[in-house]
Tab-separated table of C-alpha atoms in Angstrom:
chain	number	residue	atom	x	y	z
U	424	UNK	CA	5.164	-0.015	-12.821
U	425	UNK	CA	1.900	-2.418	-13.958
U	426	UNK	CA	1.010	-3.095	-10.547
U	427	UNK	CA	2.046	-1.640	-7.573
U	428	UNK	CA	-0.848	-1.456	-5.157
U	429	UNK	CA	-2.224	-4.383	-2.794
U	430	UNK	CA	-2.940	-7.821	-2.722
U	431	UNK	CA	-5.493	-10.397	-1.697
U	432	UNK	CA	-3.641	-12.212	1.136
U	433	UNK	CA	-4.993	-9.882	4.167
U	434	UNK	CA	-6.974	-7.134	5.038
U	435	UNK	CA	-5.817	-3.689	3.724
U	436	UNK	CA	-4.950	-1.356	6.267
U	437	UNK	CA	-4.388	2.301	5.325
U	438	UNK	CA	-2.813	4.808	7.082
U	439	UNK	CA	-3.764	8.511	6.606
U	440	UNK	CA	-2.688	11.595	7.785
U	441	UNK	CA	-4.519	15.049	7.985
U	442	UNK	CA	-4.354	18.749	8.584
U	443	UNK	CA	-6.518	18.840	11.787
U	444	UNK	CA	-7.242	22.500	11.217
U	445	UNK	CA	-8.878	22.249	8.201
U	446	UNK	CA	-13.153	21.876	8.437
U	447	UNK	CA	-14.057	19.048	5.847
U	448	UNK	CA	-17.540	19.402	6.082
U	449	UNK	CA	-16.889	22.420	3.747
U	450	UNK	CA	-15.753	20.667	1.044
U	451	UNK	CA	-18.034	19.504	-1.810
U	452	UNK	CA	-16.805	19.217	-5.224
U	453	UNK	CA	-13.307	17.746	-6.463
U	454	UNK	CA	-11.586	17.317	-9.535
U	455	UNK	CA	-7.653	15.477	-10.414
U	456	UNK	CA	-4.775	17.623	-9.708
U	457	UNK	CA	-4.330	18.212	-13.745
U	458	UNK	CA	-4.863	15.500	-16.806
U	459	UNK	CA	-2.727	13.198	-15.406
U	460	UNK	CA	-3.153	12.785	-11.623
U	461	UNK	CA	-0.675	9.704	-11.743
U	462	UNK	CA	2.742	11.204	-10.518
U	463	UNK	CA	6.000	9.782	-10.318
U	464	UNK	CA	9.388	10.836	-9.668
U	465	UNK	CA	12.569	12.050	-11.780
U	466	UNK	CA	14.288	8.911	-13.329
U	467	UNK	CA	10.876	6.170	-13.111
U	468	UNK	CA	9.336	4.784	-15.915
U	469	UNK	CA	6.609	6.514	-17.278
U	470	UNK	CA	3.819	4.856	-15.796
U	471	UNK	CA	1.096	2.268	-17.672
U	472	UNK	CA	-1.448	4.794	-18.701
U	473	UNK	CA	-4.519	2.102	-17.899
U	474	UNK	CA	-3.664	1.954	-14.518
U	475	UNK	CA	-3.860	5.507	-14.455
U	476	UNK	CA	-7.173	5.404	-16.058
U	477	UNK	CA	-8.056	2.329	-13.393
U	478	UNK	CA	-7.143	4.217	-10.636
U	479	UNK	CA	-8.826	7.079	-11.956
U	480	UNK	CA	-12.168	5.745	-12.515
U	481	UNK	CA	-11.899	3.747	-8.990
U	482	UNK	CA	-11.159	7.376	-7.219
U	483	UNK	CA	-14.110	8.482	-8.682
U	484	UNK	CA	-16.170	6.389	-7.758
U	485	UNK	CA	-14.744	6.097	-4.244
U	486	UNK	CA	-14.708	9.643	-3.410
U	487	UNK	CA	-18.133	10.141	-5.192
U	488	UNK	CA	-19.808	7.564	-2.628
U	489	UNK	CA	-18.118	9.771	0.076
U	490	UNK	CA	-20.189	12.670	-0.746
U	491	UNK	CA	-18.066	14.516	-3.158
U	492	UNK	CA	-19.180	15.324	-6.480
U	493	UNK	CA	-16.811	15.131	-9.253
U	494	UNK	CA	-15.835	18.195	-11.755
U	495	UNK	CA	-13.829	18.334	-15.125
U	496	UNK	CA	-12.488	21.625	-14.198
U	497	UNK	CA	-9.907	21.444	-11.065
U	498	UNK	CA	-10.072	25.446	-10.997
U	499	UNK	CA	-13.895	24.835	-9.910
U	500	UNK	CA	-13.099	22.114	-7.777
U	501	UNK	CA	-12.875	22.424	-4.255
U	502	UNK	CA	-10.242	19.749	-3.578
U	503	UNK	CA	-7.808	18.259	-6.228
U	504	UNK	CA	-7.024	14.804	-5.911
U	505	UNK	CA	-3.083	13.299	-6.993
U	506	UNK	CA	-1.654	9.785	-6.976
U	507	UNK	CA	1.593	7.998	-6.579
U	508	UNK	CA	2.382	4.437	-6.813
U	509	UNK	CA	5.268	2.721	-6.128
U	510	UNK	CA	6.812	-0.795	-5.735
U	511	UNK	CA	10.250	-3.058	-3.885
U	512	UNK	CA	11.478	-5.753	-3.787
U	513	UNK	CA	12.390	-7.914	-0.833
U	514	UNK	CA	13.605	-11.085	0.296
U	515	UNK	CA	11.947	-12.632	3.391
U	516	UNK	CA	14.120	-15.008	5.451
U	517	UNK	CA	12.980	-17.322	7.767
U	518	UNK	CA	14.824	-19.638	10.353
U	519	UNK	CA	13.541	-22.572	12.123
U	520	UNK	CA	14.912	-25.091	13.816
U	521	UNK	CA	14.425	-27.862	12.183
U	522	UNK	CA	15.753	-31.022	14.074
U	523	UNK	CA	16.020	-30.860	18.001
U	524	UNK	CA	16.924	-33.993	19.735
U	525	UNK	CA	17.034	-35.029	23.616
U	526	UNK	CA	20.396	-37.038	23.852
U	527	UNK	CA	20.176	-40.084	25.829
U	528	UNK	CA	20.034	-40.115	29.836
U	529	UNK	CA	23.820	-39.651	31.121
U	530	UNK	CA	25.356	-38.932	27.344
U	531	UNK	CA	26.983	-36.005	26.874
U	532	UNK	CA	28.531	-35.329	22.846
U	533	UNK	CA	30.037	-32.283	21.295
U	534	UNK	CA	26.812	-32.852	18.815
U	535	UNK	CA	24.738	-31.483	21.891
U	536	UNK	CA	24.432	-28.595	22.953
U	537	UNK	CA	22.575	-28.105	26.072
U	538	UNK	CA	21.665	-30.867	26.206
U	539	UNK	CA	19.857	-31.041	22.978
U	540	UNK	CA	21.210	-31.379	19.402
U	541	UNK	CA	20.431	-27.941	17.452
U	542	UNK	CA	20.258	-28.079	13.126
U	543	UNK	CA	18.050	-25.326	11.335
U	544	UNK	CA	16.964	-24.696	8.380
U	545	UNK	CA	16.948	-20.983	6.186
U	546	UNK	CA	14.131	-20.824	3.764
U	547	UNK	CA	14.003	-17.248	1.894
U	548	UNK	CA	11.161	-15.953	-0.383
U	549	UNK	CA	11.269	-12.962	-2.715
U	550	UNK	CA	8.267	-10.898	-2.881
U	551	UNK	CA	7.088	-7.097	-4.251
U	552	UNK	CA	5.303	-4.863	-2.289
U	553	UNK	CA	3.344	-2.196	-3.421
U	554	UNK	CA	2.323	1.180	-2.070
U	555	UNK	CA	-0.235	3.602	-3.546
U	556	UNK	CA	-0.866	6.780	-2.106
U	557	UNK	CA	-3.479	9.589	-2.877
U	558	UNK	CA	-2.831	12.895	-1.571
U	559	UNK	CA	-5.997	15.635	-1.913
U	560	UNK	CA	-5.146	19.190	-1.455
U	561	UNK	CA	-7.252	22.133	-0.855
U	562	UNK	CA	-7.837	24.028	-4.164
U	563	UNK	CA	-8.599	27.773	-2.672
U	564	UNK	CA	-5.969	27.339	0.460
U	565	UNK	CA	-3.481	26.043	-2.193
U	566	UNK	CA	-1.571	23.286	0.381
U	567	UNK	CA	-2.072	19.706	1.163
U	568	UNK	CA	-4.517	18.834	3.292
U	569	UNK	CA	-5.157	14.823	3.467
U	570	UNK	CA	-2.901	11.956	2.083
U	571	UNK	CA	-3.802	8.375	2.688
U	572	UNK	CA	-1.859	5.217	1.844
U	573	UNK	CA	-1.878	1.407	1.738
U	574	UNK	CA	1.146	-1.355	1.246
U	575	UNK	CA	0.810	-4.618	1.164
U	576	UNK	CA	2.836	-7.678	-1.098
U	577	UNK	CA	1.717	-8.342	-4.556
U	578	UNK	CA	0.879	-11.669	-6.387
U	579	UNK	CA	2.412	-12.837	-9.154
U	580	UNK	CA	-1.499	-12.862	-10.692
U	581	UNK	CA	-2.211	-9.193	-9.612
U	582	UNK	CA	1.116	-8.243	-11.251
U	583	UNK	CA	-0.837	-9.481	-14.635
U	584	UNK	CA	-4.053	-7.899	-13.899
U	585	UNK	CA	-4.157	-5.428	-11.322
U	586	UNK	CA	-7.085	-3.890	-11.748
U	587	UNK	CA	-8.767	-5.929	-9.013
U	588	UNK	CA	-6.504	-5.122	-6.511
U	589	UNK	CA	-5.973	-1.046	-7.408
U	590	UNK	CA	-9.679	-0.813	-6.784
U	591	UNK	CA	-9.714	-2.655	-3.526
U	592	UNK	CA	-6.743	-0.373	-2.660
U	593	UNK	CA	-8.262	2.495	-3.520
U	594	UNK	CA	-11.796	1.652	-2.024
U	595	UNK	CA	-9.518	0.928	1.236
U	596	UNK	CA	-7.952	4.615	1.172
U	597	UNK	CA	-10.971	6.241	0.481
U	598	UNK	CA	-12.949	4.562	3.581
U	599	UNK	CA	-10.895	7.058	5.633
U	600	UNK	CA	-11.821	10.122	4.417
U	601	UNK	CA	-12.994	12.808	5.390
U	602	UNK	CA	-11.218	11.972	8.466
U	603	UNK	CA	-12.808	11.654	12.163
U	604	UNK	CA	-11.985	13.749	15.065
């Protein structure tokens, strides 16, 4: 899984979800969930350890400019922070009409059909969308209390070098927290 986070096309646009009785004005510190925040399910690849270490440092950095403050030890931390990436594959299809024609006043053909002749054409694209997700839970209260996620289709370029786009992914989820009302 090199790259499985957003792309440059549009806007990013993150959805979160919360625990609405939990006060996040109490939190202050946080720390990765253990060595290797990156988690992924029973039969995927191991995952490419640099864009654990990108998504890592981009966390940081993005949680740090929330007001956090970052700590090696996740037993002293406040909240612990985990990711998940992930990644499909799709085909887009698209139909158009292509060629619409008025037939001449008074003619009538089994090529019309009311009254105008109908061709189309099918055009299909196959893309690869990416999802990364970072989920923070509540260190003392042991329990999820925030995840936060973004999809969006990936370029063939950011497939090469992603590190561009896991930041602006990341940057993206991070904007949301702590959440508001």
């Amino acid at each position: 899984c090199s790259m499985v986070a957003a792309g440059c096309q549009t806007a990013l646009r993150p959805t979160t979800d919360f625990d609405a009785s939990v006060d996040f004005s109490k939190f202050q510190t946080f720390s990765w969930i253990d060595a290797n925040p990156l988690i992924r399910r029973s039969g995927q690849r191991p995952p490419n350890p640099l864009v654990q270490q990108r998504l890592m440092a981009s966390a940081r950095s993005a949680f740090t400019a929330r007001g956090l403050r970052f700590v090696d030890d996740p037993e002293q931390a406040d909240l612990v922070l985990a990711f998940t990436v992930g990644s499909r594959e799709g085909i887009q299809v698209t139909s158009y009409p292509s060629n619409w024609h008025r037939p001449p006043p008074g003619r009538r053909s089994s090529r019309y059909w009311n009254g105008y002749w109908n061709t189309s054409t099918v055009r299909t694209r196959q893309y690869t969308e990416g999802q990364l997700a970072i989920d923070i839970l509540d260190v003392d209260g042991h329990r999820p209390v925030w995840h936060g996620t973004v999809s969006r289709r990936v370029t063939q370029s950011e497939l090469g070098e992603p590190g561009p786009a896991l930041e602006e992914a990341v940057q993206a989820i991070a904007a949301k927290f702590p959440p508001q009302g």
